[in-house]
Amino acid sequence: MKLVAEVLRLLKTNSPPQLNGGGNKSGLLWRWRSFSGQPKRTVMWTWVCGFMLFTLGVISLFTGHVVSHLEWYSQQLSKRSLLDMSRREPIDVWKSKYSKFFYGCSERGRNFPPAVQEKSSNGYLLIAASGGLNQQRTGITDAVVVARILNATLVVPELDHHSYWKDDSDFNDIFDVNWFISSLTKDVTIVKRVPDKVMRSMEKPPYTMRVPRKSTPEYYLDQVLPILSRRHVLQLTKFDYRLANDLDEDMQKLRCRVNYDALRFTKRIQSVGMKVVKRMRKMAKRFIAVHLRFEPDMLAFSGCDFGGGEKERAELAEIRKRWDTLPDLDPLEERKRGKCPLTPHEVGLMLRALGFANDTYIYVASGEIYGGEKTLRPLRDLFPNFYTKEMLANDELKPLLPFSSRLAAIDYIVSDESDVFITNNNGNMAKILAGRRRYMGFKRTIRPNAKKLSALFMNREKMEWHTFAKKVKSCQRGFMGDPDEFKPGRGEFHEYPQACICQRPFSYDKTSKDDDEEDTQEEVHNNTRPGHGHLSSADSERDEVFPD
């Protein structure tokens, strides 16, 4: 527009002579002289008009381009504004209103080559997993990816029989081994055992090695592949968190296909788990699953003080001797830093402060609770509708009682199916389930902001309940499992599987309409069902090493 104004100014100040005469020579041309004293140049009126039309055309083209993209710009702004709005809106403790716009997507890419067949592979890869059920789950997931990187044939992984849990279950006792093999046929060739012919042909036993934690694909190609190619059978031991967190998108999606599809529990375990879910649903339309890691070994490992006096300190100190490399810790400092698991009572206080009524049904997923019923009583008082797998399926559980990993699988199923999942710790089950629930559409998953909550709990008696509740809600923003908390590159991939989560287009009208329909359905349901209302790097290493 400035250019057009300048042309008009020149026309006004250097206008052509009038037909009736004037101070200049008459004619149909007008002239101006350059400051350099060069010869006069004449410009015809048609050139000026053409230049003006060209300028107007450029302006029109630019404005037309902007207008044509106005809707697109508006949509992009609305996406950001909706997520920003969710941070200012009151928290719906049961679910995020924006979760419906996200879904899991882990399909193979078009350019992802098929699996190398057994006869053409570089050898057989044996994996010895480590830890409890969920720690081993991460190892199995990464084992498949490593086999893919090495173009190796994967032998069904061996589970850990010597950890704290002392569970002698094999892979096929917990997972559907045939489904595991068949569902990954296009990704990796998997066999149940090394063929006898290959074993007889070996001059030496399989080579055994332990790779560094979080090794990159390049490490496996440079350091592991030459050994595998030379020995043909290679075993990797203590295989947990032995693969780097950041991989290319195809490999991350393979991780998701293994973790969220291929690792399916046996029919027997699945049947018992779903019976527990159905019995919870029969009593309540929706329920919370609380994962309580409050076993003696967990508390000892944390180095925290839980109010049990000298007796507690002596008992936990004795258990702590199992780990030779653990440093001496200041219990109070650890609590201030948010490194201590919440007690059952603290979990109950947090849930009530967030807005869960005391007639809410809760399922407690746990092992042996330190202090037993005395420790659990404050949580029961806050939420009388308190259930465990033992209370809901005692007879069905009897064959599984000697096997801690199979019992943990029941808790995993019920927690996965719950409407809200909350944990008092940052252990392996908490991370694995948080990642799965994000993948399944950001089902409400509450992670305590332990660092800020610890200060509130220590000063709980000094404030009114409504003040305490208000502060809890404030410090829990950003820890409720909403989509806007999901930041690429954050944390462990098993907890934040960003490469496997896709987004649908936002529609604010659809969101409002769906919420109204759900509110109506909830009101009808309530009216017809009486009685049911509504780390530093060193710290990260400690979290990962500890068995779930």
PDB file of C-alpha atoms in Angstrom, residues 274-412:
ATOM      1  CA  MET A 274     -11.675 -59.805  34.144  1.00  0.00           C
ATOM      2  CA  LYS A 275     -13.801 -61.572  36.779  1.00  0.00           C
ATOM      3  CA  VAL A 276     -12.428 -59.143  39.355  1.00  0.00           C
ATOM      4  CA  VAL A 277     -13.209 -56.210  37.019  1.00  0.00           C
ATOM      5  CA  LYS A 278     -16.786 -57.424  36.461  1.00  0.00           C
ATOM      6  CA  ARG A 279     -17.363 -57.794  40.184  1.00  0.00           C
ATOM      7  CA  MET A 280     -16.162 -54.243  40.741  1.00  0.00           C
ATOM      8  CA  ARG A 281     -18.403 -52.989  37.904  1.00  0.00           C
ATOM      9  CA  LYS A 282     -21.361 -54.855  39.355  1.00  0.00           C
ATOM     10  CA  MET A 283     -21.055 -52.792  42.531  1.00  0.00           C
ATOM     11  CA  ALA A 284     -20.209 -49.446  40.924  1.00  0.00           C
ATOM     12  CA  LYS A 285     -20.356 -47.904  37.487  1.00  0.00           C
ATOM     13  CA  ARG A 286     -16.820 -46.589  37.896  1.00  0.00           C
ATOM     14  CA  PHE A 287     -13.982 -47.170  40.309  1.00  0.00           C
ATOM     15  CA  ILE A 288     -10.440 -46.127  41.191  1.00  0.00           C
ATOM     16  CA  ALA A 289      -7.485 -48.486  41.184  1.00  0.00           C
ATOM     17  CA  VAL A 290      -4.824 -47.534  43.732  1.00  0.00           C
ATOM     18  CA  HIS A 291      -1.414 -49.116  43.255  1.00  0.00           C
ATOM     19  CA  LEU A 292       0.206 -49.176  46.687  1.00  0.00           C
ATOM     20  CA  ARG A 293       3.902 -49.976  46.784  1.00  0.00           C
ATOM     21  CA  PHE A 294       4.279 -50.152  50.530  1.00  0.00           C
ATOM     22  CA  GLU A 295       6.083 -53.448  50.915  1.00  0.00           C
ATOM     23  CA  PRO A 296       9.012 -53.640  53.367  1.00  0.00           C
ATOM     24  CA  ASP A 297      11.639 -53.853  50.607  1.00  0.00           C
ATOM     25  CA  MET A 298      10.236 -50.792  48.838  1.00  0.00           C
ATOM     26  CA  LEU A 299      10.314 -48.724  52.016  1.00  0.00           C
ATOM     27  CA  ALA A 300      13.813 -49.903  52.879  1.00  0.00           C
ATOM     28  CA  PHE A 301      15.085 -49.065  49.406  1.00  0.00           C
ATOM     29  CA  SER A 302      13.635 -45.542  49.584  1.00  0.00           C
ATOM     30  CA  GLY A 303      15.624 -44.642  52.706  1.00  0.00           C
ATOM     31  CA  CYS A 304      12.612 -42.743  54.075  1.00  0.00           C
ATOM     32  CA  ASP A 305      11.008 -42.561  57.504  1.00  0.00           C
ATOM     33  CA  PHE A 306       7.295 -43.443  57.753  1.00  0.00           C
ATOM     34  CA  GLY A 307       6.552 -42.615  61.366  1.00  0.00           C
ATOM     35  CA  GLY A 308       7.047 -46.075  62.868  1.00  0.00           C
ATOM     36  CA  GLY A 309       9.743 -45.045  65.325  1.00  0.00           C
ATOM     37  CA  GLU A 310      12.882 -46.942  66.254  1.00  0.00           C
ATOM     38  CA  LYS A 311      11.337 -50.362  65.523  1.00  0.00           C
ATOM     39  CA  GLU A 312      10.592 -49.345  61.919  1.00  0.00           C
ATOM     40  CA  ARG A 313      14.036 -47.837  61.406  1.00  0.00           C
ATOM     41  CA  ALA A 314      15.774 -50.990  62.674  1.00  0.00           C
ATOM     42  CA  GLU A 315      13.686 -53.324  60.520  1.00  0.00           C
ATOM     43  CA  LEU A 316      14.091 -51.310  57.342  1.00  0.00           C
ATOM     44  CA  ALA A 317      17.815 -50.781  57.941  1.00  0.00           C
ATOM     45  CA  GLU A 318      18.290 -54.555  58.113  1.00  0.00           C
ATOM     46  CA  ILE A 319      16.454 -55.055  54.809  1.00  0.00           C
ATOM     47  CA  ARG A 320      18.438 -52.222  53.239  1.00  0.00           C
ATOM     48  CA  LYS A 321      21.662 -54.170  53.709  1.00  0.00           C
ATOM     49  CA  ARG A 322      20.655 -56.276  50.672  1.00  0.00           C
ATOM     50  CA  TRP A 323      21.825 -53.424  48.424  1.00  0.00           C
ATOM     51  CA  ASP A 324      25.554 -52.868  48.866  1.00  0.00           C
ATOM     52  CA  THR A 325      25.713 -49.771  46.677  1.00  0.00           C
ATOM     53  CA  LEU A 326      22.917 -47.702  48.234  1.00  0.00           C
ATOM     54  CA  PRO A 327      24.136 -44.439  49.788  1.00  0.00           C
ATOM     55  CA  ASP A 328      23.241 -43.236  53.271  1.00  0.00           C
ATOM     56  CA  LEU A 329      20.256 -40.916  52.980  1.00  0.00           C
ATOM     57  CA  ASP A 330      18.642 -38.288  55.178  1.00  0.00           C
ATOM     58  CA  PRO A 331      14.969 -39.384  55.504  1.00  0.00           C
ATOM     59  CA  LEU A 332      13.693 -35.823  55.970  1.00  0.00           C
ATOM     60  CA  GLU A 333      15.609 -34.513  52.958  1.00  0.00           C
ATOM     61  CA  GLU A 334      14.356 -37.397  50.838  1.00  0.00           C
ATOM     62  CA  ARG A 335      10.777 -36.562  51.813  1.00  0.00           C
ATOM     63  CA  LYS A 336      11.258 -32.877  51.002  1.00  0.00           C
ATOM     64  CA  ARG A 337      12.625 -33.868  47.571  1.00  0.00           C
ATOM     65  CA  GLY A 338       9.538 -35.972  46.869  1.00  0.00           C
ATOM     66  CA  LYS A 339      11.450 -39.265  46.824  1.00  0.00           C
ATOM     67  CA  CYS A 340       9.345 -41.056  49.436  1.00  0.00           C
ATOM     68  CA  PRO A 341       6.306 -43.161  48.449  1.00  0.00           C
ATOM     69  CA  LEU A 342       3.051 -41.816  49.856  1.00  0.00           C
ATOM     70  CA  THR A 343       1.563 -43.728  52.784  1.00  0.00           C
ATOM     71  CA  PRO A 344      -1.933 -45.252  52.328  1.00  0.00           C
ATOM     72  CA  HIS A 345      -3.294 -42.487  54.565  1.00  0.00           C
ATOM     73  CA  GLU A 346      -1.669 -39.778  52.439  1.00  0.00           C
ATOM     74  CA  VAL A 347      -3.103 -41.329  49.269  1.00  0.00           C
ATOM     75  CA  GLY A 348      -6.560 -41.252  50.830  1.00  0.00           C
ATOM     76  CA  LEU A 349      -6.203 -37.619  51.898  1.00  0.00           C
ATOM     77  CA  MET A 350      -5.085 -36.620  48.417  1.00  0.00           C
ATOM     78  CA  LEU A 351      -8.034 -38.392  46.758  1.00  0.00           C
ATOM     79  CA  ARG A 352     -10.562 -36.793  49.112  1.00  0.00           C
ATOM     80  CA  ALA A 353      -8.980 -33.378  48.605  1.00  0.00           C
ATOM     81  CA  LEU A 354      -9.215 -33.783  44.818  1.00  0.00           C
ATOM     82  CA  GLY A 355     -12.948 -34.363  45.131  1.00  0.00           C
ATOM     83  CA  PHE A 356     -13.554 -38.122  45.330  1.00  0.00           C
ATOM     84  CA  ALA A 357     -16.436 -38.761  47.735  1.00  0.00           C
ATOM     85  CA  ASN A 358     -16.089 -41.287  50.537  1.00  0.00           C
ATOM     86  CA  ASP A 359     -18.604 -43.633  48.854  1.00  0.00           C
ATOM     87  CA  THR A 360     -16.253 -43.981  45.855  1.00  0.00           C
ATOM     88  CA  TYR A 361     -15.250 -47.574  45.182  1.00  0.00           C
ATOM     89  CA  ILE A 362     -11.532 -48.249  45.220  1.00  0.00           C
ATOM     90  CA  TYR A 363      -9.530 -51.320  44.262  1.00  0.00           C
ATOM     91  CA  VAL A 364      -6.168 -51.609  45.989  1.00  0.00           C
ATOM     92  CA  ALA A 365      -3.445 -53.332  43.989  1.00  0.00           C
ATOM     93  CA  SER A 366      -0.612 -54.289  46.302  1.00  0.00           C
ATOM     94  CA  GLY A 367       1.571 -56.973  47.719  1.00  0.00           C
ATOM     95  CA  GLU A 368       2.467 -57.278  51.382  1.00  0.00           C
ATOM     96  CA  ILE A 369       1.751 -53.949  53.108  1.00  0.00           C
ATOM     97  CA  TYR A 370       4.283 -53.017  55.784  1.00  0.00           C
ATOM     98  CA  GLY A 371       2.347 -52.755  59.038  1.00  0.00           C
ATOM     99  CA  GLY A 372      -0.610 -54.729  57.668  1.00  0.00           C
ATOM    100  CA  GLU A 373      -4.143 -53.724  58.588  1.00  0.00           C
ATOM    101  CA  LYS A 374      -2.943 -50.994  60.941  1.00  0.00           C
ATOM    102  CA  THR A 375      -1.308 -49.192  57.999  1.00  0.00           C
ATOM    103  CA  LEU A 376      -4.375 -49.629  55.768  1.00  0.00           C
ATOM    104  CA  ARG A 377      -7.022 -48.602  58.306  1.00  0.00           C
ATOM    105  CA  PRO A 378      -6.829 -44.814  57.667  1.00  0.00           C
ATOM    106  CA  LEU A 379      -7.407 -45.412  53.947  1.00  0.00           C
ATOM    107  CA  ARG A 380     -10.339 -47.732  54.698  1.00  0.00           C
ATOM    108  CA  ASP A 381     -11.872 -45.085  56.958  1.00  0.00           C
ATOM    109  CA  LEU A 382     -11.683 -42.508  54.165  1.00  0.00           C
ATOM    110  CA  PHE A 383     -13.020 -44.962  51.564  1.00  0.00           C
ATOM    111  CA  PRO A 384     -15.122 -47.751  53.133  1.00  0.00           C
ATOM    112  CA  ASN A 385     -15.822 -49.316  49.702  1.00  0.00           C
ATOM    113  CA  PHE A 386     -12.344 -50.823  49.728  1.00  0.00           C
ATOM    114  CA  TYR A 387     -11.559 -54.010  47.784  1.00  0.00           C
ATOM    115  CA  THR A 388      -8.602 -56.194  46.819  1.00  0.00           C
ATOM    116  CA  LYS A 389      -8.195 -59.194  44.523  1.00  0.00           C
ATOM    117  CA  GLU A 390      -8.194 -61.472  47.572  1.00  0.00           C
ATOM    118  CA  MET A 391     -11.594 -60.111  48.663  1.00  0.00           C
ATOM    119  CA  LEU A 392     -13.160 -60.465  45.209  1.00  0.00           C
ATOM    120  CA  ALA A 393     -11.685 -63.701  43.845  1.00  0.00           C
ATOM    121  CA  ASN A 394     -10.288 -65.689  46.740  1.00  0.00           C
ATOM    122  CA  ASP A 395     -11.134 -69.117  45.298  1.00  0.00           C
ATOM    123  CA  GLU A 396      -9.908 -68.302  41.781  1.00  0.00           C
ATOM    124  CA  LEU A 397      -6.622 -66.975  43.181  1.00  0.00           C
ATOM    125  CA  LYS A 398      -5.660 -70.085  45.150  1.00  0.00           C
ATOM    126  CA  PRO A 399      -3.756 -71.765  42.260  1.00  0.00           C
ATOM    127  CA  LEU A 400      -1.839 -68.500  41.683  1.00  0.00           C
ATOM    128  CA  LEU A 401      -0.850 -67.761  45.295  1.00  0.00           C
ATOM    129  CA  PRO A 402       2.685 -69.241  45.096  1.00  0.00           C
ATOM    130  CA  PHE A 403       3.495 -67.045  42.079  1.00  0.00           C
ATOM    131  CA  SER A 404       3.972 -63.336  42.747  1.00  0.00           C
ATOM    132  CA  SER A 405       4.240 -62.384  39.051  1.00  0.00           C
ATOM    133  CA  ARG A 406       0.923 -64.045  38.196  1.00  0.00           C
ATOM    134  CA  LEU A 407      -0.738 -62.239  41.099  1.00  0.00           C
ATOM    135  CA  ALA A 408       0.827 -58.980  39.886  1.00  0.00           C
ATOM    136  CA  ALA A 409      -0.687 -59.688  36.462  1.00  0.00           C
ATOM    137  CA  ILE A 410      -4.178 -59.717  38.042  1.00  0.00           C
ATOM    138  CA  ASP A 411      -3.521 -56.294  39.583  1.00  0.00           C
ATOM    139  CA  TYR A 412      -2.213 -55.073  36.224  1.00  0.00           C
TER     140      TYR A 412
END
